[in-house]
PDB file of C-alpha atoms in Angstrom:
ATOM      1  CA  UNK A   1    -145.083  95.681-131.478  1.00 52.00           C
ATOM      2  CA  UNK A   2    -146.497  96.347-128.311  1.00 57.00           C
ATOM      3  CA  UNK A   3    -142.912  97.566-126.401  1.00 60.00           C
ATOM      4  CA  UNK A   4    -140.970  94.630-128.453  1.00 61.00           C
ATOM      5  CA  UNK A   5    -138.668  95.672-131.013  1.00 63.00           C
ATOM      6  CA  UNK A   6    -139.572  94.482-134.530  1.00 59.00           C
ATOM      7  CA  UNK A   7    -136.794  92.776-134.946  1.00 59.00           C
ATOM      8  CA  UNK A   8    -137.121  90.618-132.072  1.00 60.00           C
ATOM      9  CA  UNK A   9    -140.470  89.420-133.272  1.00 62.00           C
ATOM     10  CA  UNK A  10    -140.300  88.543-136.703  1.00 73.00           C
ATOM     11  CA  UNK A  11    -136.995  86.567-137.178  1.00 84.00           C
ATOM     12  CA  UNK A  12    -134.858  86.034-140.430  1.00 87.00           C
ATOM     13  CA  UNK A  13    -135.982  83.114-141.779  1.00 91.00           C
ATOM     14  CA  UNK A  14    -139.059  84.431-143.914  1.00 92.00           C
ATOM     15  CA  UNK A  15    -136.969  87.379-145.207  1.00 91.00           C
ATOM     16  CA  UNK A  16    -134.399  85.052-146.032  1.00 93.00           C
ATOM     17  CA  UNK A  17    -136.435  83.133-148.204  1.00 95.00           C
ATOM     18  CA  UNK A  18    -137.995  85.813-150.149  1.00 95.00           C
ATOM     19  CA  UNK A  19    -134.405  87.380-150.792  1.00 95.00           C
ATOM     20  CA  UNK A  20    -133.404  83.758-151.928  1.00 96.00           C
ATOM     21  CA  UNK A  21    -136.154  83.747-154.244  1.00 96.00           C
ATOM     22  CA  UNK A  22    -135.662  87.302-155.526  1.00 97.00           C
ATOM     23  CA  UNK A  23    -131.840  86.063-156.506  1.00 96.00           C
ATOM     24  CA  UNK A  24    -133.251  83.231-157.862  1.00 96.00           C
ATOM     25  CA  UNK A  25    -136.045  84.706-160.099  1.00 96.00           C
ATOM     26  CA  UNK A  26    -134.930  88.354-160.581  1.00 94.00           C
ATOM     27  CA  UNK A  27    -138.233  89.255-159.645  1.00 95.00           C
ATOM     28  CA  UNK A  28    -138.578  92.394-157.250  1.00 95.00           C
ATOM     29  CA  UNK A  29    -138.923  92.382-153.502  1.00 94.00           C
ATOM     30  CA  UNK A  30    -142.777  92.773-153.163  1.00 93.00           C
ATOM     31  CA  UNK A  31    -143.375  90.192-156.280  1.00 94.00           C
ATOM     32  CA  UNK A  32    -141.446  87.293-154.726  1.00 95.00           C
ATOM     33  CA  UNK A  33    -142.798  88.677-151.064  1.00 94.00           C
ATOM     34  CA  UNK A  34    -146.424  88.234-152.140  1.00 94.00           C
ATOM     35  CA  UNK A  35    -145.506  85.269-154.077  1.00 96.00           C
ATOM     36  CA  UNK A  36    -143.702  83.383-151.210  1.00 96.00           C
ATOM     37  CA  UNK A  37    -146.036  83.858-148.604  1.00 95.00           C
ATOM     38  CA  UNK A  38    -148.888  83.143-150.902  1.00 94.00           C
ATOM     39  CA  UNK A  39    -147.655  79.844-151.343  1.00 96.00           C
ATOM     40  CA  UNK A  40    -147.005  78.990-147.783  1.00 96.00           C
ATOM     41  CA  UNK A  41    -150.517  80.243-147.359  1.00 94.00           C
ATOM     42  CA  UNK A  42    -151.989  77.761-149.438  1.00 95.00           C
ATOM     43  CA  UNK A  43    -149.804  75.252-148.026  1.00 96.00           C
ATOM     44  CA  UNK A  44    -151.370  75.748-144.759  1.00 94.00           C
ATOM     45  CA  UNK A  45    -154.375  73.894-145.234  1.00 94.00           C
ATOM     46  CA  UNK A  46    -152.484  70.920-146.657  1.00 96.00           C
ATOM     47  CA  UNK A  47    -150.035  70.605-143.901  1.00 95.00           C
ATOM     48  CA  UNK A  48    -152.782  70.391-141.586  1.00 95.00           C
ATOM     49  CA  UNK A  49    -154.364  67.416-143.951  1.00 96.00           C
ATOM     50  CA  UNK A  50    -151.279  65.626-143.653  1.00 94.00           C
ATOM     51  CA  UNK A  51    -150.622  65.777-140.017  1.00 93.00           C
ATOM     52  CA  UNK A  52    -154.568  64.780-139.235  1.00 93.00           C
ATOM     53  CA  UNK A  53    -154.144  61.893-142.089  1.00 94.00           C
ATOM     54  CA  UNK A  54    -150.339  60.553-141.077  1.00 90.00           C
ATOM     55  CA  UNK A  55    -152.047  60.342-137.398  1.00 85.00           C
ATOM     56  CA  UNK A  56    -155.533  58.928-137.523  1.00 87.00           C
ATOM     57  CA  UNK A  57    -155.555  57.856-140.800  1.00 90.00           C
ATOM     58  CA  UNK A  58    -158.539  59.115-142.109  1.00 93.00           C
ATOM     59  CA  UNK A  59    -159.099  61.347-145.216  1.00 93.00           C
ATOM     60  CA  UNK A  60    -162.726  62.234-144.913  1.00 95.00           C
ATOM     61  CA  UNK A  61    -161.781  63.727-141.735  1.00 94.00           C
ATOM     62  CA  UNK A  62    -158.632  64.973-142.292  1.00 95.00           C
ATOM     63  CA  UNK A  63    -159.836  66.873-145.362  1.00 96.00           C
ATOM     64  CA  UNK A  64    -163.259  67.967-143.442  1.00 95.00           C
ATOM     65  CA  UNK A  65    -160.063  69.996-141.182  1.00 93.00           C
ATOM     66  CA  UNK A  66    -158.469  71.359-144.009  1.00 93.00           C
ATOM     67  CA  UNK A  67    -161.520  73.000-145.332  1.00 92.00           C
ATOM     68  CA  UNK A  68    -162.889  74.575-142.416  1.00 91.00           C
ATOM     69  CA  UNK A  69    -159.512  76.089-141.958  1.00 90.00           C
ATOM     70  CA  UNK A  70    -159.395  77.328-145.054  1.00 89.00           C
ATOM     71  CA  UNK A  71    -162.576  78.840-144.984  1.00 87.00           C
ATOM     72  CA  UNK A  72    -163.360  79.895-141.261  1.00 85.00           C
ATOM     73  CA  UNK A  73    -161.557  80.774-138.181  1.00 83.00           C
ATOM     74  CA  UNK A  74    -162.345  79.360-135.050  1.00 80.00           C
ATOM     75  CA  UNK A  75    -161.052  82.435-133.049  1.00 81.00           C
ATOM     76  CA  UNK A  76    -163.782  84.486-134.604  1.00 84.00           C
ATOM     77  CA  UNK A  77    -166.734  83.335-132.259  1.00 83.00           C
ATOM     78  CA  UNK A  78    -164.646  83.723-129.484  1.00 85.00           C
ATOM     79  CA  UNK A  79    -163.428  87.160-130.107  1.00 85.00           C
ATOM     80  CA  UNK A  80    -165.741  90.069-130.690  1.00 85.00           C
ATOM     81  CA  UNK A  81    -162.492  92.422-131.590  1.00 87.00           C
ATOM     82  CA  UNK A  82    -161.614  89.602-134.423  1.00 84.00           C
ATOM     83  CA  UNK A  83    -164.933  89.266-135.725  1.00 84.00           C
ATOM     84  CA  UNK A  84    -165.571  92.889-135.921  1.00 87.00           C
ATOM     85  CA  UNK A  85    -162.121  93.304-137.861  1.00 85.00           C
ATOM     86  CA  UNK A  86    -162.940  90.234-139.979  1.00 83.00           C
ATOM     87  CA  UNK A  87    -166.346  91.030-141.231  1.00 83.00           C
ATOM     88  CA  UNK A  88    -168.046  87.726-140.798  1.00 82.00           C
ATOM     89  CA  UNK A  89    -167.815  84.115-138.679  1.00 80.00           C
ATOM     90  CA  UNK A  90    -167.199  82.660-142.636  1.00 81.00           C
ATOM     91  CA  UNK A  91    -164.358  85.081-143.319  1.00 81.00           C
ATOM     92  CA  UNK A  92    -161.265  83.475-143.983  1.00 83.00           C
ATOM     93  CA  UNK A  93    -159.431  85.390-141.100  1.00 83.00           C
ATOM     94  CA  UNK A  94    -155.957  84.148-142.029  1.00 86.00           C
ATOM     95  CA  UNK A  95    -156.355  85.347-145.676  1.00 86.00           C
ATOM     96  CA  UNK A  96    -157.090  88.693-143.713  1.00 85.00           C
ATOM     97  CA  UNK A  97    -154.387  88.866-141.436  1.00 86.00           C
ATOM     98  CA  UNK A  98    -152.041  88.183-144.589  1.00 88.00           C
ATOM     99  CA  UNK A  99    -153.416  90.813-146.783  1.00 87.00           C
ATOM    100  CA  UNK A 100    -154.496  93.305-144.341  1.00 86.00           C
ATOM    101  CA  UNK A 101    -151.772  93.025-141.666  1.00 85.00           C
ATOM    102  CA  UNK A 102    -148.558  91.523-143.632  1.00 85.00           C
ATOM    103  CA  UNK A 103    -148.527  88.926-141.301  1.00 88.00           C
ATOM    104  CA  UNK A 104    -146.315  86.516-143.344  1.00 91.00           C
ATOM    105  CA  UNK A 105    -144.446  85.254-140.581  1.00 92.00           C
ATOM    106  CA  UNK A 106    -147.221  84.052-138.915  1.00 91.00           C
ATOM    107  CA  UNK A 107    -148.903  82.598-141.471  1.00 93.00           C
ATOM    108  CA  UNK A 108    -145.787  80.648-142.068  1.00 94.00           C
ATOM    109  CA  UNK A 109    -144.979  79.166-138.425  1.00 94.00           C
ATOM    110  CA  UNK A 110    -148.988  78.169-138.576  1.00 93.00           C
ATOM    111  CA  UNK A 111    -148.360  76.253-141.662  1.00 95.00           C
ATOM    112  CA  UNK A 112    -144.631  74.741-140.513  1.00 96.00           C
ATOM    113  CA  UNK A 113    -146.721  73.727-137.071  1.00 96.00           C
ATOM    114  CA  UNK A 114    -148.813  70.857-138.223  1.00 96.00           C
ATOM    115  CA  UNK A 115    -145.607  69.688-140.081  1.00 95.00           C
ATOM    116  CA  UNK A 116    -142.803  70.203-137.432  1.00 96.00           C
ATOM    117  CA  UNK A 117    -145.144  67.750-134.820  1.00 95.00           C
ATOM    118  CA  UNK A 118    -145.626  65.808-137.374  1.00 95.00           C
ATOM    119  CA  UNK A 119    -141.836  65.167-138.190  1.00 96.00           C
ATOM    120  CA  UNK A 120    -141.214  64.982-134.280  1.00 95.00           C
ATOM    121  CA  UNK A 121    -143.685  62.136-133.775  1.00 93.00           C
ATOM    122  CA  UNK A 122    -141.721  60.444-136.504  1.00 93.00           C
ATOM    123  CA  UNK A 123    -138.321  60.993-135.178  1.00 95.00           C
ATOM    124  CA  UNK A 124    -139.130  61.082-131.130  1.00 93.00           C
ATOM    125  CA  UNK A 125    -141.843  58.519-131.048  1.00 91.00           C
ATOM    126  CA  UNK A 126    -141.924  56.102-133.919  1.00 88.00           C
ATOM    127  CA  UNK A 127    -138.369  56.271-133.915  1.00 90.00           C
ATOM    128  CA  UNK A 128    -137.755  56.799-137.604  1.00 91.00           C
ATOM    129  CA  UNK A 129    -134.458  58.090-137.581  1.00 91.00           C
ATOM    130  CA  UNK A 130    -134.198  59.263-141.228  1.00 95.00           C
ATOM    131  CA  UNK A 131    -136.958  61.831-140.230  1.00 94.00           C
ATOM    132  CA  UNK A 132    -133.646  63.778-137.219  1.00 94.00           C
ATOM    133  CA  UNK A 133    -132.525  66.068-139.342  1.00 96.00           C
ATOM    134  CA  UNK A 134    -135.875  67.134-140.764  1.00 97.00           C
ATOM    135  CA  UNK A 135    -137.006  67.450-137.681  1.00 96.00           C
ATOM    136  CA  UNK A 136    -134.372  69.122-136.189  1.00 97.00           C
ATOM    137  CA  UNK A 137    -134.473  71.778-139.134  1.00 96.00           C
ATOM    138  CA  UNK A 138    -138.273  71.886-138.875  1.00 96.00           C
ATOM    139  CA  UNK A 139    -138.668  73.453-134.910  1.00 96.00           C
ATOM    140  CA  UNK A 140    -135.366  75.732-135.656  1.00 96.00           C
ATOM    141  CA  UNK A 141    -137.083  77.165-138.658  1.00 96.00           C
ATOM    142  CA  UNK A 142    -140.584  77.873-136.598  1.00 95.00           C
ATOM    143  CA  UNK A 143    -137.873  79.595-134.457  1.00 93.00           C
ATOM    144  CA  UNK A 144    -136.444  81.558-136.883  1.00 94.00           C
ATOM    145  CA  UNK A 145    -139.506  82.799-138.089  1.00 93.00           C
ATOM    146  CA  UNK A 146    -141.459  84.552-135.356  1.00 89.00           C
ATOM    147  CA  UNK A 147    -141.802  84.300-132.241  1.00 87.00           C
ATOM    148  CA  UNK A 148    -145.738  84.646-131.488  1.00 87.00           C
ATOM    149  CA  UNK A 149    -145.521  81.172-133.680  1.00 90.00           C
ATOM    150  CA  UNK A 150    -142.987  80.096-131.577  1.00 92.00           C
ATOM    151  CA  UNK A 151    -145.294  80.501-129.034  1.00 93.00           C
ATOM    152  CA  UNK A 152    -148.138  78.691-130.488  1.00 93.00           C
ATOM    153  CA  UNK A 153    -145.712  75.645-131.389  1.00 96.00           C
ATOM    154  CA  UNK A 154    -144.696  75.727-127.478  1.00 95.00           C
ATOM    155  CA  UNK A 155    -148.365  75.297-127.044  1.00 96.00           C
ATOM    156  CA  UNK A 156    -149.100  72.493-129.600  1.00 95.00           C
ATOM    157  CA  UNK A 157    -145.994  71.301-128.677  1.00 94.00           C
ATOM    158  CA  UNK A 158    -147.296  70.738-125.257  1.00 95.00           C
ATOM    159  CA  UNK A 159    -150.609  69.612-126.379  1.00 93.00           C
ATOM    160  CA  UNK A 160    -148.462  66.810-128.156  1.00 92.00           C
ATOM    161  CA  UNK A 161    -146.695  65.790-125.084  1.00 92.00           C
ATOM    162  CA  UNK A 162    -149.460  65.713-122.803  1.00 91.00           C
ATOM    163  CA  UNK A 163    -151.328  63.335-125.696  1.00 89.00           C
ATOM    164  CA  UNK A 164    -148.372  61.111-125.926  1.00 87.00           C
ATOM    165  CA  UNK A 165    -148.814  60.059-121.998  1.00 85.00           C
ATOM    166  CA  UNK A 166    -150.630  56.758-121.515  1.00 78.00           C
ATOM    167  CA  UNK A 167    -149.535  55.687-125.085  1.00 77.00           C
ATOM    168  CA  UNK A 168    -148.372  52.538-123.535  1.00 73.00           C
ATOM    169  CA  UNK A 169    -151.650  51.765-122.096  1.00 75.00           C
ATOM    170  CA  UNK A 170    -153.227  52.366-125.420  1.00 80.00           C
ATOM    171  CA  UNK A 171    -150.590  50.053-127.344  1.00 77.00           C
ATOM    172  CA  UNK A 172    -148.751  52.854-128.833  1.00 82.00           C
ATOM    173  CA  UNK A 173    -145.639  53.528-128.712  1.00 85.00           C
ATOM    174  CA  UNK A 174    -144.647  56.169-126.603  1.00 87.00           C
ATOM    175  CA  UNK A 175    -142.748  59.044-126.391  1.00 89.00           C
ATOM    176  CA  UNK A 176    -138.693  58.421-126.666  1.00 91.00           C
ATOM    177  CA  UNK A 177    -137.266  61.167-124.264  1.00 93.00           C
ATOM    178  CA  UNK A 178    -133.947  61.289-125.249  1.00 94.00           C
ATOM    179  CA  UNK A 179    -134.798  61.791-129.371  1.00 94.00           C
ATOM    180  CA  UNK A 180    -136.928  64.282-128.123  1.00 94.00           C
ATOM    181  CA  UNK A 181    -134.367  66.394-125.749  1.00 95.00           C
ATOM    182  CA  UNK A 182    -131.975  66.173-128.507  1.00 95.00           C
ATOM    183  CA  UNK A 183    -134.250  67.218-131.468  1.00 96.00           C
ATOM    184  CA  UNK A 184    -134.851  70.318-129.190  1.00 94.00           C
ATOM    185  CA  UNK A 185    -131.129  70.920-128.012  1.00 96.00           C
ATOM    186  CA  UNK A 186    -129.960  70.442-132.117  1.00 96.00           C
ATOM    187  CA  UNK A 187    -132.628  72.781-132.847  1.00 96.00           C
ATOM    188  CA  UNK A 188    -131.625  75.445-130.359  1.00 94.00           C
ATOM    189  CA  UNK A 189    -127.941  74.850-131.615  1.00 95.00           C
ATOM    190  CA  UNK A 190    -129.329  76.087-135.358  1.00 94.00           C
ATOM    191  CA  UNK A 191    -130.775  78.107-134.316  1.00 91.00           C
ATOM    192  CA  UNK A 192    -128.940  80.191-131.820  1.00 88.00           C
ATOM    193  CA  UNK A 193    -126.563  81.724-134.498  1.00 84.00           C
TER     194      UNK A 193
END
């Protein structure tokens, strides 16, 4: 994929999953394949609810968010290549990248993003130490399952960070450094192997 080597790109941990659930079920390998990454691509929308609802509280707009994701792209206005490919500007363009392209991995890391910030806020900046390990396990497994998500999460990730500056001045709590270093490091350390 462009001069990388698949296997550098799309990591274990979606693989993984669907030969877990082919032991599990006995179904075959493009059954539980489609049926996996199905799922995680109807999760998508709701993880993005509940990271928009756990931080402004709102379910009018938090659900508003969900629905144009589900429905639209935003990258198709701003790409001709992606809206010639898609079709439309109200063509579901992850729905098309899943069936058209395989791109399960990806559809996966967008759906674990929304929820790995949102378990890092928890554990880094509120301080809720019960949500560690979950946090922990949620950046390694964006990790382990491809790397152009990876990338995104860096991004989002940063978006995050920059947001959390100022919190003070707002009357927030801000951002606890040393949770956050270690959520990475532990995360790294799962990862690495």
């Amino acid at each position: 994929i462009m001069g990388n080597p698949v296997r550098q790109v799309y990591n274990p941990a979606l693989h993984a999953t669907v030969a877990a659930f082919i032991k599990l079920t006995g179904w075959n390998a493009p059954q539980s394949y489609h049926f996996v990454t199905t799922s995680i691509y109807c999760l998508g929308p709701v993880t993005l609810f509940w990271w928009l609802y756990r931080g402004s509280r709102r379910h009018g707009l938090a659900f508003l968010a969900g629905l144009i994701y589900s429905l639209v792209s935003p990258a198709t206005p701003l790409d001709h290549s992606i809206l010639r490919d898609v079709g439309s500007y109200f063509s579901p363009h992850r729905l098309q990248t899943l069936i058209t392209y395989g791109e399960g991995p990806h559809i996966t890391d967008l759906t674990l993003i929304p929820l790995a910030i949102w378990l890092l806020h928890e554990a880094a900046t509120l301080r809720r130490w019960k949500y560690l390990p979950f946090a922990v396990f949620g950046v390694a497994l964006i990790v382990l399952t491809n790397w152009t998500g990876t990338t995104g999460f860096t991004m989002a990730l940063a978006a995050y960070v920059l947001a959390t500056f100022g919190a003070r001045a707002r009357g927030e709590q801000p951002l606890h450094w040393p949770s956050f270093i270690a959520i990475g490091i532990l995360a790294y350390t799962v990862a690495a192997p």
